[in-house]
Amino acid sequence: ELADRIRRAAEEAERLAAVVAEREEAEAAADAELTAAGDPADLERIRAGHADHARLTAQLATAETGLVEASERRAWLADRLAAADEAHAVVAAELDRVRQSNVAADLGRDLVAGEPCPVCLRPVTEPPHHPAAADVTEIEWREAQAARAVEEVETAHREAEATFHRAEQNHADLRHRRDALAEVLADAAGPAVIEQRLKLIESARERAERARADTRTARRGRDDATRAVAALRETAGDTWRALHEARDTVSALRPPVVSGDDPAAAWHALLRWRDETVVAHGEEVAALADAVQWTREAADELRDSITGRLAAAGLTVAVAAPPMDIGGAVTEAVTTARAELDRVRENRRR
């Protein structure tokens, strides 16, 4: 089961590694597409330039209208000023004439025939008859009103002149800025093309982000699978250690060398050797048991023969005496017999 799990985990890790390679290739292609689509900052600047050009064009149209209106108002006020000056001149001339008439009438009342005239210095021949002095109050009021009207129209005309010059300067500035911007944008793509390219860049950016996200997900899956394989192989290492410990317990029987990457196969090989060894040693044990039985029977027969011969020689030993005791008893009897033989031979010699 562990071997199957390791195999399946390794296959999954290999599959996910291939998926990561595919995702990285797709990410590289998406990044290349995004790079080939161009720099959006440049396009944004061009689009902003087109927007500024449109705004300046609209402002220029408004400035042209304002300039025309200011020019018309300036001309209208110039006409009004001329009319006001003319009306004031008429009233002022009338006022001067009336004042002169009144002065002449005042002088004429004091003239005496024969006396010199204070104006021409000739003797007065006959006192003049001037009409009654006219009232200048109403004429002075009208002259003051006409002068005030001239002053008001002059003020309005000066303001209109200033407004016209400001409108003219503003119109010139706007036209200069629009023309300069138009010259800069002469070789640039149009707003519609810019919008289309920006949409393409945005689409490419979204695909690149999705590709990067897919790659990160695939890498996490591959890393998880790799860690799972490592954990299973660590478990397999415990299994291998247990296998070698089990093999060491029967190392005297020369078990097969277990190695490779499949602990299950190694375990099966060791167990197969165990079963085969049990059978082989079982047969050997049976044969050895028969040999032991035969040897014991032969030993019993030999013991009976030895004890019978010793009994015939006058040496009695216990039936269950171990071989070492029998050997000791024989040695002692031989020693005694030799001593007795030596004594008999010495006695015979004497």
Coordinates of C-alpha atoms in Angstrom, one line a residue:
E1 CA 0.0 0.0 0.0
L2 CA 2.8 2.4 0.8
A3 CA 4.6 1.6 -2.4
D4 CA 1.3 2.3 -4.3
R5 CA 0.9 5.6 -2.5
I6 CA 4.5 6.6 -3.3
R7 CA 4.0 5.7 -6.9
R8 CA 0.7 7.6 -7.2
A9 CA 2.2 10.6 -5.3
A10 CA 5.3 10.6 -7.6
E11 CA 3.1 10.4 -10.7
E12 CA 1.0 13.3 -9.4
A13 CA 4.1 15.3 -8.6
E14 CA 5.4 14.6 -12.1
R15 CA 2.0 15.5 -13.7
L16 CA 1.9 18.8 -11.7
A17 CA 5.5 19.6 -12.7
A18 CA 4.4 19.3 -16.3
V19 CA 1.4 21.5 -15.6
V20 CA 3.8 24.1 -14.0
A21 CA 5.9 24.0 -17.1
E22 CA 2.8 24.6 -19.3
R23 CA 1.7 27.4 -17.0
E24 CA 5.1 29.0 -17.1
E25 CA 5.2 28.8 -20.8
A26 CA 1.7 30.3 -21.0
E27 CA 2.8 33.0 -18.6
A28 CA 5.9 33.8 -20.7
A29 CA 3.7 34.0 -23.8
A30 CA 1.2 36.4 -22.0
D31 CA 4.1 38.6 -20.8
A32 CA 5.6 38.7 -24.3
E33 CA 2.2 39.7 -25.7
L34 CA 1.8 42.3 -23.0
T35 CA 5.3 43.7 -23.8
A36 CA 4.6 43.7 -27.5
A37 CA 1.3 45.6 -26.9
G38 CA 3.3 48.7 -25.9
D39 CA 3.7 51.0 -23.0
P40 CA 0.3 52.1 -21.7
A41 CA 1.9 55.2 -20.2
D42 CA 2.9 56.5 -23.6
L43 CA -0.6 55.8 -25.0
E44 CA -2.1 57.5 -21.9
R45 CA 0.0 60.6 -22.6
I46 CA -1.1 60.6 -26.2
R47 CA -4.7 60.2 -25.2
A48 CA -4.3 63.0 -22.7
G49 CA -2.8 65.1 -25.5
H50 CA -5.8 64.5 -27.7
A51 CA -8.1 65.4 -24.8
D52 CA -6.2 68.6 -24.2
H53 CA -6.4 69.4 -27.9
A54 CA -10.1 68.9 -27.9
R55 CA -10.4 71.0 -24.8
L56 CA -8.3 73.8 -26.2
T57 CA -10.3 73.7 -29.4
A58 CA -13.5 74.1 -27.5
Q59 CA -11.9 76.9 -25.4
L60 CA -10.7 78.6 -28.5
A61 CA -14.2 78.5 -30.0
T62 CA -15.5 80.1 -26.8
A63 CA -12.6 82.6 -26.9
E64 CA -13.4 83.5 -30.5
T65 CA -17.0 84.2 -29.6
G66 CA -15.9 86.3 -26.6
L67 CA -13.4 88.1 -28.8
V68 CA -16.1 88.9 -31.4
E69 CA -18.5 90.1 -28.6
A70 CA -15.7 92.2 -27.0
S71 CA -14.9 93.8 -30.4
E72 CA -18.5 94.5 -31.1
R73 CA -19.0 96.0 -27.7
R74 CA -15.9 98.1 -28.1
A75 CA -17.1 99.4 -31.5
W76 CA -20.6 100.0 -30.1
L77 CA -19.1 102.0 -27.1
A78 CA -16.8 103.9 -29.5
D79 CA -19.9 104.9 -31.5
R80 CA -21.7 105.8 -28.3
L81 CA -18.7 107.8 -27.1
A82 CA -18.5 109.7 -30.4
A83 CA -22.3 110.5 -30.2
A84 CA -21.9 111.5 -26.5
D85 CA -18.9 113.8 -27.4
E86 CA -21.0 115.3 -30.2
A87 CA -24.0 115.9 -28.0
H88 CA -21.8 117.4 -25.3
A89 CA -20.1 119.6 -27.8
V90 CA -23.6 120.9 -29.0
V91 CA -24.7 121.6 -25.4
A92 CA -21.4 123.2 -24.5
A93 CA -21.5 125.4 -27.6
E94 CA -25.0 126.5 -26.8
L95 CA -23.9 127.2 -23.2
D96 CA -21.0 129.3 -24.4
R97 CA -23.2 131.2 -26.8
V98 CA -25.8 131.9 -24.1
R99 CA -23.1 132.9 -21.6
Q100 CA -21.6 135.3 -24.2
S101 CA -25.0 136.8 -25.0
N102 CA -25.6 137.4 -21.3
V103 CA -22.2 138.9 -20.9
A104 CA -22.8 141.2 -23.9
A105 CA -26.2 142.2 -22.5
D106 CA -24.7 142.9 -19.1
L107 CA -22.0 145.1 -20.8
G108 CA -24.6 146.8 -23.1
R109 CA -26.7 148.0 -20.1
D110 CA -23.7 150.0 -18.8
L111 CA -22.7 151.6 -22.2
V112 CA -23.2 155.4 -22.5
A113 CA -23.2 157.3 -25.8
G114 CA -20.0 159.1 -26.5
E115 CA -17.9 156.9 -24.1
P116 CA -15.6 154.3 -25.4
C117 CA -16.8 150.7 -25.7
P118 CA -14.9 148.4 -23.3
V119 CA -14.7 145.7 -26.1
C120 CA -13.9 147.6 -29.3
L121 CA -12.6 150.8 -27.6
R122 CA -14.5 153.1 -30.0
P123 CA -16.8 155.7 -28.8
V124 CA -20.4 154.5 -28.4
T125 CA -22.7 156.3 -30.8
E126 CA -25.9 154.6 -29.6
P127 CA -26.5 152.2 -26.7
P128 CA -27.2 148.6 -28.0
H129 CA -30.5 146.9 -27.4
H130 CA -29.8 143.3 -26.3
P131 CA -32.6 140.8 -25.5
A132 CA -33.1 139.9 -21.9
A133 CA -30.5 137.6 -20.4
A134 CA -31.4 134.0 -20.8
D135 CA -31.4 131.5 -17.8
V136 CA -28.3 129.3 -18.1
T137 CA -29.1 126.9 -15.2
E138 CA -31.1 124.5 -17.4
I139 CA -28.4 124.6 -20.1
E140 CA -25.6 124.1 -17.5
W141 CA -27.5 121.1 -16.1
R142 CA -27.8 119.6 -19.6
E143 CA -24.1 120.2 -20.2
A144 CA -23.2 118.6 -16.9
Q145 CA -25.4 115.6 -17.8
A146 CA -23.8 115.4 -21.3
A147 CA -20.3 115.6 -19.7
R148 CA -21.2 112.9 -17.2
A149 CA -22.6 110.7 -20.0
V150 CA -19.3 111.2 -21.9
E151 CA -17.3 110.2 -18.8
E152 CA -19.4 107.1 -18.2
V153 CA -19.2 106.1 -21.8
E154 CA -15.4 106.7 -21.8
T155 CA -15.1 104.5 -18.6
A156 CA -17.1 101.8 -20.3
H157 CA -15.2 102.2 -23.5
R158 CA -11.8 101.8 -21.6
E159 CA -13.1 98.7 -19.9
A160 CA -14.3 97.4 -23.2
E161 CA -10.9 98.1 -24.7
A162 CA -9.2 96.2 -21.8
T163 CA -11.7 93.4 -22.1
F164 CA -11.1 93.2 -25.9
H165 CA -7.3 93.1 -25.4
R166 CA -7.5 90.4 -22.8
A167 CA -9.8 88.4 -25.0
E168 CA -7.5 88.9 -27.9
Q169 CA -4.5 87.8 -25.8
N170 CA -6.4 84.8 -24.5
H171 CA -7.5 83.9 -28.0
A172 CA -3.9 84.1 -29.2
D173 CA -2.5 82.1 -26.3
L174 CA -5.1 79.3 -26.8
R175 CA -4.5 79.2 -30.6
H176 CA -0.8 79.0 -30.0
R177 CA -1.1 76.2 -27.5
R178 CA -3.6 74.3 -29.7
D179 CA -1.4 74.7 -32.7
A180 CA 1.7 73.6 -30.8
L181 CA -0.1 70.5 -29.4
A182 CA -1.5 69.7 -32.9
E183 CA 2.1 69.8 -34.2
V184 CA 3.2 67.4 -31.5
L185 CA 0.2 65.1 -32.3
A186 CA 0.7 65.3 -36.0
D187 CA 2.4 61.9 -36.3
A188 CA 0.5 60.3 -33.4
A189 CA -2.3 57.8 -33.7
G190 CA -5.8 59.1 -33.4
P191 CA -8.0 58.8 -30.3
A192 CA -10.0 55.8 -31.6
V193 CA -6.7 53.9 -32.4
I194 CA -5.4 54.8 -28.9
E195 CA -8.5 53.6 -27.2
Q196 CA -8.4 50.3 -29.1
R197 CA -4.7 49.8 -28.3
L198 CA -5.3 50.6 -24.6
K199 CA -8.1 48.0 -24.6
L200 CA -5.8 45.5 -26.2
I201 CA -3.1 46.2 -23.5
E202 CA -5.7 45.9 -20.7
S203 CA -6.9 42.6 -22.1
A204 CA -3.3 41.4 -22.4
R205 CA -2.6 42.6 -18.9
E206 CA -5.6 40.6 -17.6
R207 CA -4.5 37.5 -19.4
A208 CA -0.9 37.9 -18.0
E209 CA -2.3 38.3 -14.5
R210 CA -4.5 35.2 -14.9
A211 CA -1.5 33.3 -16.3
R212 CA 0.6 34.3 -13.3
A213 CA -2.1 33.3 -10.9
D214 CA -2.5 29.9 -12.7
T215 CA 1.3 29.4 -12.5
R216 CA 1.3 30.2 -8.7
T217 CA -1.6 27.8 -8.1
A218 CA 0.2 25.1 -10.2
R219 CA 3.4 25.7 -8.3
R220 CA 1.6 25.4 -4.9
G221 CA 0.1 22.1 -6.1
R222 CA 3.4 20.8 -7.3
D223 CA 5.1 21.8 -4.0
D224 CA 2.4 20.1 -2.0
A225 CA 2.8 17.0 -4.1
T226 CA 6.6 17.1 -3.7
R227 CA 6.3 17.4 0.0
A228 CA 3.8 14.5 0.0
V229 CA 6.3 12.3 -1.9
A230 CA 9.0 13.3 0.5
A231 CA 6.8 12.5 3.5
L232 CA 5.9 9.1 2.0
R233 CA 9.5 8.4 1.2
E234 CA 10.4 9.3 4.8
T235 CA 7.8 6.8 5.9
A236 CA 9.4 4.4 3.4
G237 CA 12.7 5.0 5.0
D238 CA 11.2 3.9 8.4
T239 CA 10.0 0.8 6.5
W240 CA 13.5 0.2 5.1
R241 CA 15.0 0.5 8.6
A242 CA 12.5 -1.9 10.0
L243 CA 13.3 -4.3 7.0
H244 CA 17.0 -4.1 7.7
E245 CA 16.5 -4.6 11.4
A246 CA 14.4 -7.7 10.6
R247 CA 17.1 -9.0 8.2
D248 CA 19.8 -8.4 10.8
T249 CA 18.1 -10.8 13.2
V250 CA 18.7 -13.7 10.8
S251 CA 22.0 -12.4 9.3
A252 CA 23.7 -15.7 10.4
L253 CA 21.5 -17.5 7.8
R254 CA 22.8 -15.3 5.1
P255 CA 19.6 -13.7 3.9
P256 CA 19.5 -12.0 0.5
V257 CA 20.6 -8.3 0.2
V258 CA 17.6 -6.1 0.0
S259 CA 17.8 -2.8 -2.0
G260 CA 16.0 -0.7 -4.6
D261 CA 13.2 1.8 -4.5
D262 CA 10.3 -0.6 -3.7
P263 CA 10.2 -1.5 0.0
A264 CA 7.2 -3.8 -0.6
A265 CA 9.1 -5.8 -3.2
A266 CA 12.1 -6.0 -0.8
W267 CA 9.8 -7.2 2.0
H268 CA 8.3 -9.8 -0.2
A269 CA 11.7 -10.9 -1.3
L270 CA 12.8 -11.3 2.4
L271 CA 9.6 -13.1 3.3
R272 CA 9.9 -15.4 0.3
W273 CA 13.5 -16.2 1.4
R274 CA 12.2 -16.8 4.9
D275 CA 9.6 -19.3 3.6
E276 CA 12.1 -21.0 1.3
T277 CA 14.6 -21.2 4.2
V278 CA 12.1 -22.6 6.6
V279 CA 11.3 -25.4 4.1
A280 CA 14.9 -26.1 3.4
H281 CA 16.0 -26.0 7.1
G282 CA 12.9 -28.1 8.0
E283 CA 14.1 -30.9 5.7
E284 CA 17.7 -30.5 7.0
V285 CA 16.4 -30.6 10.6
A286 CA 14.4 -33.8 9.9
A287 CA 17.5 -35.4 8.4
L288 CA 19.6 -34.3 11.3
A289 CA 17.0 -35.6 13.7
D290 CA 17.3 -39.1 12.1
A291 CA 21.1 -38.9 12.3
V292 CA 20.8 -37.9 16.0
Q293 CA 18.5 -40.8 16.7
W294 CA 20.8 -43.3 14.9
T295 CA 23.8 -41.8 16.7
R296 CA 22.1 -42.2 20.0
E297 CA 21.2 -45.8 19.3
A298 CA 24.7 -46.5 18.2
A299 CA 26.0 -44.8 21.3
D300 CA 23.7 -46.9 23.5
E301 CA 24.9 -50.1 21.8
L302 CA 28.5 -49.0 22.2
R303 CA 27.9 -48.2 25.9
D304 CA 26.4 -51.7 26.5
S305 CA 29.3 -53.3 24.8
I306 CA 31.8 -51.3 26.8
T307 CA 30.1 -51.9 30.1
G308 CA 29.8 -55.6 29.3
R309 CA 33.5 -55.9 28.5
L310 CA 34.3 -53.9 31.7
A311 CA 32.1 -56.1 33.7
A312 CA 33.9 -59.1 32.3
A313 CA 37.1 -57.6 33.3
G314 CA 35.7 -57.1 36.8
L315 CA 35.0 -53.4 36.5
T316 CA 31.5 -52.3 37.3
V317 CA 30.2 -48.9 36.2
A318 CA 26.8 -47.3 36.6
V319 CA 24.5 -47.7 33.6
A320 CA 23.7 -44.0 33.4
A321 CA 27.4 -42.9 34.0
P322 CA 28.6 -40.3 31.6
P323 CA 31.4 -41.1 29.2
M324 CA 33.9 -39.0 31.2
D325 CA 33.1 -41.0 34.4
I326 CA 33.5 -44.3 32.5
G327 CA 36.8 -43.0 31.1
G328 CA 38.0 -42.1 34.5
A329 CA 37.0 -45.4 36.0
V330 CA 38.9 -47.3 33.2
T331 CA 42.0 -45.1 33.6
E332 CA 41.9 -45.8 37.4
A333 CA 41.5 -49.6 36.9
V334 CA 44.3 -49.6 34.3
T335 CA 46.6 -47.8 36.7
T336 CA 45.7 -50.3 39.5
A337 CA 46.2 -53.3 37.3
R338 CA 49.6 -52.0 36.1
A339 CA 50.7 -51.5 39.7
E340 CA 49.5 -55.0 40.6
L341 CA 51.3 -56.4 37.5
D342 CA 54.5 -54.6 38.4
R343 CA 54.2 -56.0 42.0
V344 CA 53.7 -59.6 40.7
R345 CA 56.6 -59.3 38.3
E346 CA 58.8 -58.0 41.2
N347 CA 57.8 -60.9 43.4
R348 CA 58.4 -63.4 40.6
R349 CA 61.8 -61.9 40.0
R350 CA 62.7 -62.3 43.6

